[in-house]
Amino acid sequence: MISIIIVSHSKNLADEVIKLCDEMKKFPFPLINGSGIDGEHFGSNPLTIKECIENNYSDDGIIIIADIGSSILNSELAIEMLEEQYNKNKIKIADTPLVEGAIVAVGINDGNTTLEELLEELKDVKNFQK
Amino acid sequence: MISIIIVSHSKNLADEVIKLCDEMKKFPFPLINGSGIDGEHFGSNPLTIKECIENNYSDDGIIIIADIGSSILNSELAIEMLEEQYNKNKIKIADTPLVEGAIVAVGINDGNTTLEELLEELKDVKNFQK
């Protein structure tokens, strides 16, 4: 089962993305909030993201959907910091917009789709014309 | 002064986008929540969006940043429903991701940037590689 971790500059924003997407889920996979730092400020913490990865790791893989800038850098850091027992190739940052990607992911992640297929579909979300 | 209206399937999500972006604003332009429908369900209402446009209209223009699907369709409907006194060509739905586009917009919308320039920069956000 592929898990998805949401990493935004705002923990509350990520919470709301997850609430919206949970409503649209067709299959009960873990959709987790990896956002936020201690205190009231905006940002993310690679250690928080690393813990989310460790707690939800399976060989099916994990996809991180992050918003912008440091959310992506901290996600990369989190993956780098993982110990050997985790296969880093199974943990991917999706090249997809945060909200739109998360909405599409819950429509696709049905327990059969592979990590590679899901990443490909998420990348296509960038081409949606508004 | 260009106003920006956020239209998401989730009013709370849009609120959190606005809180995050208000923190990053360099210039005090109106950043408004045009999301939500009556009751507890997710969605948007063209009449709500239309009212946001009317209340924040100026000849500098309005940019709508919407998430996906019906958020975009309802924004289009809202623009179509406007009366003659509003120049519809000055109200544009940005071809940009919701959160990432909104974050970039508050960094650029400084009171001097034109509607066309801002839309162009927002379109470029789609090409950010994650």
mmCIF file of C-alpha atoms in Angstrom:
data_model
loop_
_atom_site.group_PDB
_atom_site.id
_atom_site.type_symbol
_atom_site.label_atom_id
_atom_site.label_comp_id
_atom_site.label_asym_id
_atom_site.label_seq_id
_atom_site.Cartn_x
_atom_site.Cartn_y
_atom_site.Cartn_z
ATOM 1 C CA MET A 1 0.000 0.000 0.000
ATOM 2 C CA ILE A 2 1.465 3.347 -1.073
ATOM 3 C CA SER A 3 1.349 6.048 1.620
ATOM 4 C CA ILE A 4 1.252 9.739 0.808
ATOM 5 C CA ILE A 5 2.830 12.453 2.970
ATOM 6 C CA ILE A 6 1.774 16.087 2.558
ATOM 7 C CA VAL A 7 4.470 18.688 3.248
ATOM 8 C CA SER A 8 3.399 22.323 3.237
ATOM 9 C CA HIS A 9 4.780 25.486 4.816
ATOM 10 C CA SER A 10 1.542 25.473 6.837
ATOM 11 C CA LYS A 11 0.523 22.509 8.981
ATOM 12 C CA ASN A 12 -3.092 23.727 9.058
ATOM 13 C CA LEU A 13 -3.167 24.035 5.282
ATOM 14 C CA ALA A 14 -1.935 20.436 4.956
ATOM 15 C CA ASP A 15 -4.587 19.340 7.482
ATOM 16 C CA GLU A 16 -7.273 20.870 5.281
ATOM 17 C CA VAL A 17 -5.845 19.230 2.157
ATOM 18 C CA ILE A 18 -6.027 15.889 3.961
ATOM 19 C CA LYS A 19 -9.618 16.501 5.144
ATOM 20 C CA LEU A 20 -10.684 17.329 1.588
ATOM 21 C CA CYS A 21 -8.863 14.323 0.137
ATOM 22 C CA ASP A 22 -10.051 11.900 2.819
ATOM 23 C CA GLU A 23 -13.576 12.739 1.680
ATOM 24 C CA MET A 24 -12.631 11.765 -1.882
ATOM 25 C CA LYS A 25 -10.687 8.593 -1.059
ATOM 26 C CA LYS A 26 -11.737 5.380 -2.753
ATOM 27 C CA PHE A 27 -9.237 3.224 -0.894
ATOM 28 C CA PRO A 28 -8.051 3.612 2.721
ATOM 29 C CA PHE A 29 -4.324 4.342 2.340
ATOM 30 C CA PRO A 30 -2.361 6.460 4.851
ATOM 31 C CA LEU A 31 -2.469 10.162 3.947
ATOM 32 C CA ILE A 32 -0.287 11.912 6.512
ATOM 33 C CA ASN A 33 0.648 15.444 7.479
ATOM 34 C CA GLY A 34 4.425 15.883 7.472
ATOM 35 C CA SER A 35 4.289 19.690 7.695
ATOM 36 C CA GLY A 36 5.069 22.176 10.370
ATOM 37 C CA ILE A 37 7.719 23.260 12.801
ATOM 38 C CA ASP A 38 7.579 23.892 16.537
ATOM 39 C CA GLY A 39 5.832 27.105 17.494
ATOM 40 C CA GLU A 40 3.651 29.419 15.486
ATOM 41 C CA HIS A 41 5.870 29.958 12.466
ATOM 42 C CA PHE A 42 5.417 28.561 8.988
ATOM 43 C CA GLY A 43 7.825 25.954 7.671
ATOM 44 C CA SER A 44 8.711 22.296 7.782
ATOM 45 C CA ASN A 45 11.213 20.136 9.624
ATOM 46 C CA PRO A 46 13.173 17.326 7.955
ATOM 47 C CA LEU A 47 13.077 15.318 11.202
ATOM 48 C CA THR A 48 9.262 15.422 11.241
ATOM 49 C CA ILE A 49 9.146 14.302 7.608
ATOM 50 C CA LYS A 50 11.705 11.541 8.319
ATOM 51 C CA GLU A 51 9.568 10.262 11.200
ATOM 52 C CA CYS A 52 6.481 10.210 8.945
ATOM 53 C CA ILE A 53 8.410 8.176 6.380
ATOM 54 C CA GLU A 54 9.657 5.706 9.002
ATOM 55 C CA ASN A 55 6.193 5.259 10.526
ATOM 56 C CA ASN A 56 4.540 4.624 7.183
ATOM 57 C CA TYR A 57 7.242 2.808 5.259
ATOM 58 C CA SER A 58 6.449 -0.218 3.156
ATOM 59 C CA ASP A 59 8.118 -1.667 0.074
ATOM 60 C CA ASP A 60 5.175 -0.446 -2.010
ATOM 61 C CA GLY A 61 6.608 3.008 -1.476
ATOM 62 C CA ILE A 62 5.859 6.451 -0.188
ATOM 63 C CA ILE A 63 5.035 9.571 -2.168
ATOM 64 C CA ILE A 64 5.695 13.019 -0.743
ATOM 65 C CA ILE A 65 3.615 15.886 -2.131
ATOM 66 C CA ALA A 66 5.193 19.186 -1.118
ATOM 67 C CA ASP A 67 4.332 22.796 -1.893
ATOM 68 C CA ILE A 68 7.391 24.877 -2.736
ATOM 69 C CA GLY A 69 10.983 25.776 -1.818
ATOM 70 C CA SER A 70 12.016 24.595 1.628
ATOM 71 C CA SER A 71 9.173 22.057 1.791
ATOM 72 C CA ILE A 72 10.862 20.246 -1.079
ATOM 73 C CA LEU A 73 14.398 20.728 0.253
ATOM 74 C CA ASN A 74 13.417 19.428 3.693
ATOM 75 C CA SER A 75 11.717 16.425 2.106
ATOM 76 C CA GLU A 76 14.940 15.671 0.199
ATOM 77 C CA LEU A 77 16.912 16.023 3.429
ATOM 78 C CA ALA A 78 14.521 13.691 5.242
ATOM 79 C CA ILE A 79 15.044 11.010 2.590
ATOM 80 C CA GLU A 80 18.833 11.459 2.728
ATOM 81 C CA MET A 81 18.853 11.030 6.507
ATOM 82 C CA LEU A 82 17.075 7.651 6.440
ATOM 83 C CA GLU A 83 18.966 4.640 7.704
ATOM 84 C CA GLU A 84 19.890 1.631 5.579
ATOM 85 C CA GLN A 85 16.817 -0.431 6.383
ATOM 86 C CA TYR A 86 14.710 1.949 4.287
ATOM 87 C CA ASN A 87 14.963 1.702 0.502
ATOM 88 C CA LYS A 88 15.362 5.340 -0.508
ATOM 89 C CA ASN A 89 14.386 4.522 -4.090
ATOM 90 C CA LYS A 90 10.909 3.731 -2.831
ATOM 91 C CA ILE A 91 10.413 7.218 -1.423
ATOM 92 C CA LYS A 92 9.670 9.819 -4.058
ATOM 93 C CA ILE A 93 8.832 13.507 -4.087
ATOM 94 C CA ALA A 94 6.068 13.881 -6.661
ATOM 95 C CA ASP A 95 6.572 16.526 -9.341
ATOM 96 C CA THR A 96 2.996 17.747 -8.921
ATOM 97 C CA PRO A 97 1.102 20.684 -7.414
ATOM 98 C CA LEU A 98 0.143 20.251 -3.743
ATOM 99 C CA VAL A 99 -3.655 20.450 -3.743
ATOM 100 C CA GLU A 100 -4.356 19.360 -7.299
ATOM 101 C CA GLY A 101 -1.865 16.494 -7.029
ATOM 102 C CA ALA A 102 -3.284 15.290 -3.717
ATOM 103 C CA ILE A 103 -6.837 15.318 -5.115
ATOM 104 C CA VAL A 104 -5.786 13.343 -8.181
ATOM 105 C CA ALA A 105 -3.714 10.927 -6.056
ATOM 106 C CA VAL A 106 -6.673 9.890 -3.905
ATOM 107 C CA GLY A 107 -8.609 9.111 -7.055
ATOM 108 C CA ILE A 108 -5.845 6.867 -8.388
ATOM 109 C CA ASN A 109 -4.192 5.238 -5.372
ATOM 110 C CA ASP A 110 -6.400 2.152 -5.187
ATOM 111 C CA GLY A 111 -4.006 -0.433 -3.783
ATOM 112 C CA ASN A 112 -3.098 -1.795 -7.215
ATOM 113 C CA THR A 113 -1.409 1.189 -8.842
ATOM 114 C CA THR A 114 2.397 1.073 -8.626
ATOM 115 C CA LEU A 115 4.623 3.868 -7.344
ATOM 116 C CA GLU A 116 5.873 4.550 -10.866
ATOM 117 C CA GLU A 117 2.369 4.697 -12.367
ATOM 118 C CA LEU A 118 1.150 7.039 -9.645
ATOM 119 C CA LEU A 119 4.155 9.349 -10.061
ATOM 120 C CA GLU A 120 3.552 9.483 -13.803
ATOM 121 C CA GLU A 121 -0.125 10.397 -13.361
ATOM 122 C CA LEU A 122 0.799 13.043 -10.788
ATOM 123 C CA LYS A 123 3.283 14.593 -13.180
ATOM 124 C CA ASP A 124 0.519 14.902 -15.778
ATOM 125 C CA VAL A 125 -1.428 17.110 -13.363
ATOM 126 C CA LYS A 126 1.057 19.881 -14.183
ATOM 127 C CA ASN A 127 -0.337 19.962 -17.722
ATOM 128 C CA PHE A 128 -3.948 20.589 -16.678
ATOM 129 C CA GLN A 129 -5.002 23.859 -18.269
ATOM 130 C CA LYS A 130 -7.117 26.183 -16.147
ATOM 131 C CA MET B 1 -4.459 47.379 -7.416
ATOM 132 C CA ILE B 2 -4.932 43.778 -8.548
ATOM 133 C CA SER B 3 -7.063 41.660 -6.208
ATOM 134 C CA ILE B 4 -6.718 37.900 -5.968
ATOM 135 C CA ILE B 5 -9.594 35.518 -5.216
ATOM 136 C CA ILE B 6 -8.878 31.969 -4.022
ATOM 137 C CA VAL B 7 -11.421 29.330 -5.070
ATOM 138 C CA SER B 8 -10.991 25.864 -3.595
ATOM 139 C CA HIS B 9 -13.345 22.948 -3.005
ATOM 140 C CA SER B 10 -12.669 23.617 0.678
ATOM 141 C CA LYS B 11 -13.317 27.000 2.280
ATOM 142 C CA ASN B 12 -11.053 26.125 5.216
ATOM 143 C CA LEU B 13 -8.249 25.131 2.878
ATOM 144 C CA ALA B 14 -8.529 28.479 1.081
ATOM 145 C CA ASP B 15 -8.519 30.254 4.467
ATOM 146 C CA GLU B 16 -5.230 28.563 5.315
ATOM 147 C CA VAL B 17 -3.748 29.464 1.917
ATOM 148 C CA ILE B 18 -4.680 33.083 2.602
ATOM 149 C CA LYS B 19 -3.186 33.014 6.133
ATOM 150 C CA LEU B 20 0.072 31.624 4.755
ATOM 151 C CA CYS B 21 0.175 34.145 1.906
ATOM 152 C CA ASP B 22 -0.804 37.124 4.076
ATOM 153 C CA GLU B 23 2.342 36.376 6.089
ATOM 154 C CA MET B 24 4.415 36.584 2.885
ATOM 155 C CA LYS B 25 2.767 39.677 1.387
ATOM 156 C CA LYS B 26 4.989 42.602 0.459
ATOM 157 C CA PHE B 27 2.109 44.841 -0.568
ATOM 158 C CA PRO B 28 -1.374 45.039 0.974
ATOM 159 C CA PHE B 29 -3.663 43.947 -1.877
ATOM 160 C CA PRO B 30 -6.993 42.181 -1.289
ATOM 161 C CA LEU B 31 -6.579 38.395 -1.098
ATOM 162 C CA ILE B 32 -10.075 36.978 -0.713
ATOM 163 C CA ASN B 33 -11.713 33.624 -0.117
ATOM 164 C CA GLY B 34 -14.264 32.879 -2.826
ATOM 165 C CA SER B 35 -14.652 29.206 -1.860
ATOM 166 C CA GLY B 36 -17.359 27.212 -0.237
ATOM 167 C CA ILE B 37 -21.022 26.403 -0.419
ATOM 168 C CA ASP B 38 -23.751 26.498 2.209
ATOM 169 C CA GLY B 39 -23.558 23.674 4.714
ATOM 170 C CA GLU B 40 -20.817 21.199 5.470
ATOM 171 C CA HIS B 41 -20.110 19.924 1.969
ATOM 172 C CA PHE B 42 -17.117 20.679 -0.202
ATOM 173 C CA GLY B 43 -17.535 22.778 -3.318
ATOM 174 C CA SER B 44 -17.908 26.318 -4.575
ATOM 175 C CA ASN B 45 -20.749 28.553 -5.635
ATOM 176 C CA PRO B 46 -20.606 30.823 -8.700
ATOM 177 C CA LEU B 47 -22.769 33.396 -6.888
ATOM 178 C CA THR B 48 -20.242 33.630 -4.040
ATOM 179 C CA ILE B 49 -17.401 34.059 -6.519
ATOM 180 C CA LYS B 50 -19.402 36.664 -8.457
ATOM 181 C CA GLU B 51 -19.987 38.644 -5.264
ATOM 182 C CA CYS B 52 -16.251 38.541 -4.461
ATOM 183 C CA ILE B 53 -15.485 39.879 -7.931
ATOM 184 C CA GLU B 54 -18.041 42.688 -7.612
ATOM 185 C CA ASN B 55 -16.815 43.696 -4.159
ATOM 186 C CA ASN B 56 -13.184 43.831 -5.224
ATOM 187 C CA TYR B 57 -13.439 45.017 -8.810
ATOM 188 C CA SER B 58 -11.095 47.649 -10.154
ATOM 189 C CA ASP B 59 -9.818 48.330 -13.654
ATOM 190 C CA ASP B 60 -6.405 46.988 -12.608
ATOM 191 C CA GLY B 61 -8.053 43.604 -12.659
ATOM 192 C CA ILE B 62 -8.783 40.529 -10.616
ATOM 193 C CA ILE B 63 -7.028 37.175 -10.705
ATOM 194 C CA ILE B 64 -8.818 34.023 -9.625
ATOM 195 C CA ILE B 65 -6.649 31.131 -8.454
ATOM 196 C CA ALA B 66 -8.728 27.951 -8.336
ATOM 197 C CA ASP B 67 -7.875 24.362 -7.535
ATOM 198 C CA ILE B 68 -9.483 21.899 -9.947
ATOM 199 C CA GLY B 69 -12.656 20.889 -11.813
ATOM 200 C CA SER B 70 -15.784 22.603 -10.562
ATOM 201 C CA SER B 71 -13.776 25.364 -8.847
ATOM 202 C CA ILE B 72 -12.643 26.447 -12.303
ATOM 203 C CA LEU B 73 -16.040 25.927 -13.951
ATOM 204 C CA ASN B 74 -17.803 27.942 -11.239
ATOM 205 C CA SER B 75 -15.239 30.722 -11.585
ATOM 206 C CA GLU B 76 -15.925 30.820 -15.330
ATOM 207 C CA LEU B 77 -19.667 30.915 -14.631
ATOM 208 C CA ALA B 78 -19.204 33.759 -12.138
ATOM 209 C CA ILE B 79 -17.371 35.833 -14.748
ATOM 210 C CA GLU B 80 -20.047 35.091 -17.382
ATOM 211 C CA MET B 81 -22.808 36.218 -15.007
ATOM 212 C CA LEU B 82 -21.285 39.661 -14.379
ATOM 213 C CA GLU B 83 -23.226 42.683 -15.525
ATOM 214 C CA GLU B 84 -22.032 45.147 -18.147
ATOM 215 C CA GLN B 85 -20.415 47.579 -15.750
ATOM 216 C CA TYR B 86 -17.628 45.045 -15.112
ATOM 217 C CA ASN B 87 -15.002 44.545 -17.796
ATOM 218 C CA LYS B 88 -14.823 40.758 -18.053
ATOM 219 C CA ASN B 89 -11.464 40.954 -19.811
ATOM 220 C CA LYS B 90 -9.997 42.267 -16.581
ATOM 221 C CA ILE B 91 -10.996 39.160 -14.634
ATOM 222 C CA LYS B 92 -8.782 36.190 -15.309
ATOM 223 C CA ILE B 93 -8.500 32.651 -14.014
ATOM 224 C CA ALA B 94 -4.775 32.021 -13.574
ATOM 225 C CA ASP B 95 -3.358 28.890 -15.187
ATOM 226 C CA THR B 96 -1.363 28.077 -12.056
ATOM 227 C CA PRO B 97 -1.454 25.642 -9.126
ATOM 228 C CA LEU B 98 -3.488 26.842 -6.127
ATOM 229 C CA VAL B 99 -0.964 26.964 -3.290
ATOM 230 C CA GLU B 100 2.222 27.424 -5.283
ATOM 231 C CA GLY B 101 0.599 30.072 -7.486
ATOM 232 C CA ALA B 102 -0.795 31.989 -4.521
ATOM 233 C CA ILE B 103 2.614 32.001 -2.796
ATOM 234 C CA VAL B 104 4.330 33.274 -5.941
ATOM 235 C CA ALA B 105 1.577 35.853 -6.539
ATOM 236 C CA VAL B 106 2.062 37.542 -3.158
ATOM 237 C CA GLY B 107 5.743 37.862 -3.938
ATOM 238 C CA ILE B 108 5.071 39.585 -7.258
ATOM 239 C CA ASN B 109 1.867 41.598 -6.828
ATOM 240 C CA ASP B 110 3.460 44.837 -5.654
ATOM 241 C CA GLY B 111 1.037 47.426 -6.991
ATOM 242 C CA ASN B 112 3.070 48.043 -10.145
ATOM 243 C CA THR B 113 2.890 44.679 -11.886
ATOM 244 C CA THR B 114 0.190 44.490 -14.557
ATOM 245 C CA LEU B 115 -2.479 41.815 -14.837
ATOM 246 C CA GLU B 116 -0.763 40.379 -17.921
ATOM 247 C CA GLU B 117 2.675 40.252 -16.285
ATOM 248 C CA LEU B 118 1.290 38.578 -13.181
ATOM 249 C CA LEU B 119 -0.608 35.976 -15.229
ATOM 250 C CA GLU B 120 2.544 35.198 -17.195
ATOM 251 C CA GLU B 121 4.601 34.687 -14.023
ATOM 252 C CA LEU B 122 1.873 32.512 -12.539
ATOM 253 C CA LYS B 123 1.848 30.329 -15.627
ATOM 254 C CA ASP B 124 5.584 29.775 -15.212
ATOM 255 C CA VAL B 125 4.923 28.240 -11.795
ATOM 256 C CA LYS B 126 3.633 25.151 -13.629
ATOM 257 C CA ASN B 127 7.165 24.528 -14.883
ATOM 258 C CA PHE B 128 8.782 24.425 -11.429
ATOM 259 C CA GLN B 129 10.369 21.006 -11.075
ATOM 260 C CA LYS B 130 10.021 19.318 -7.713
#
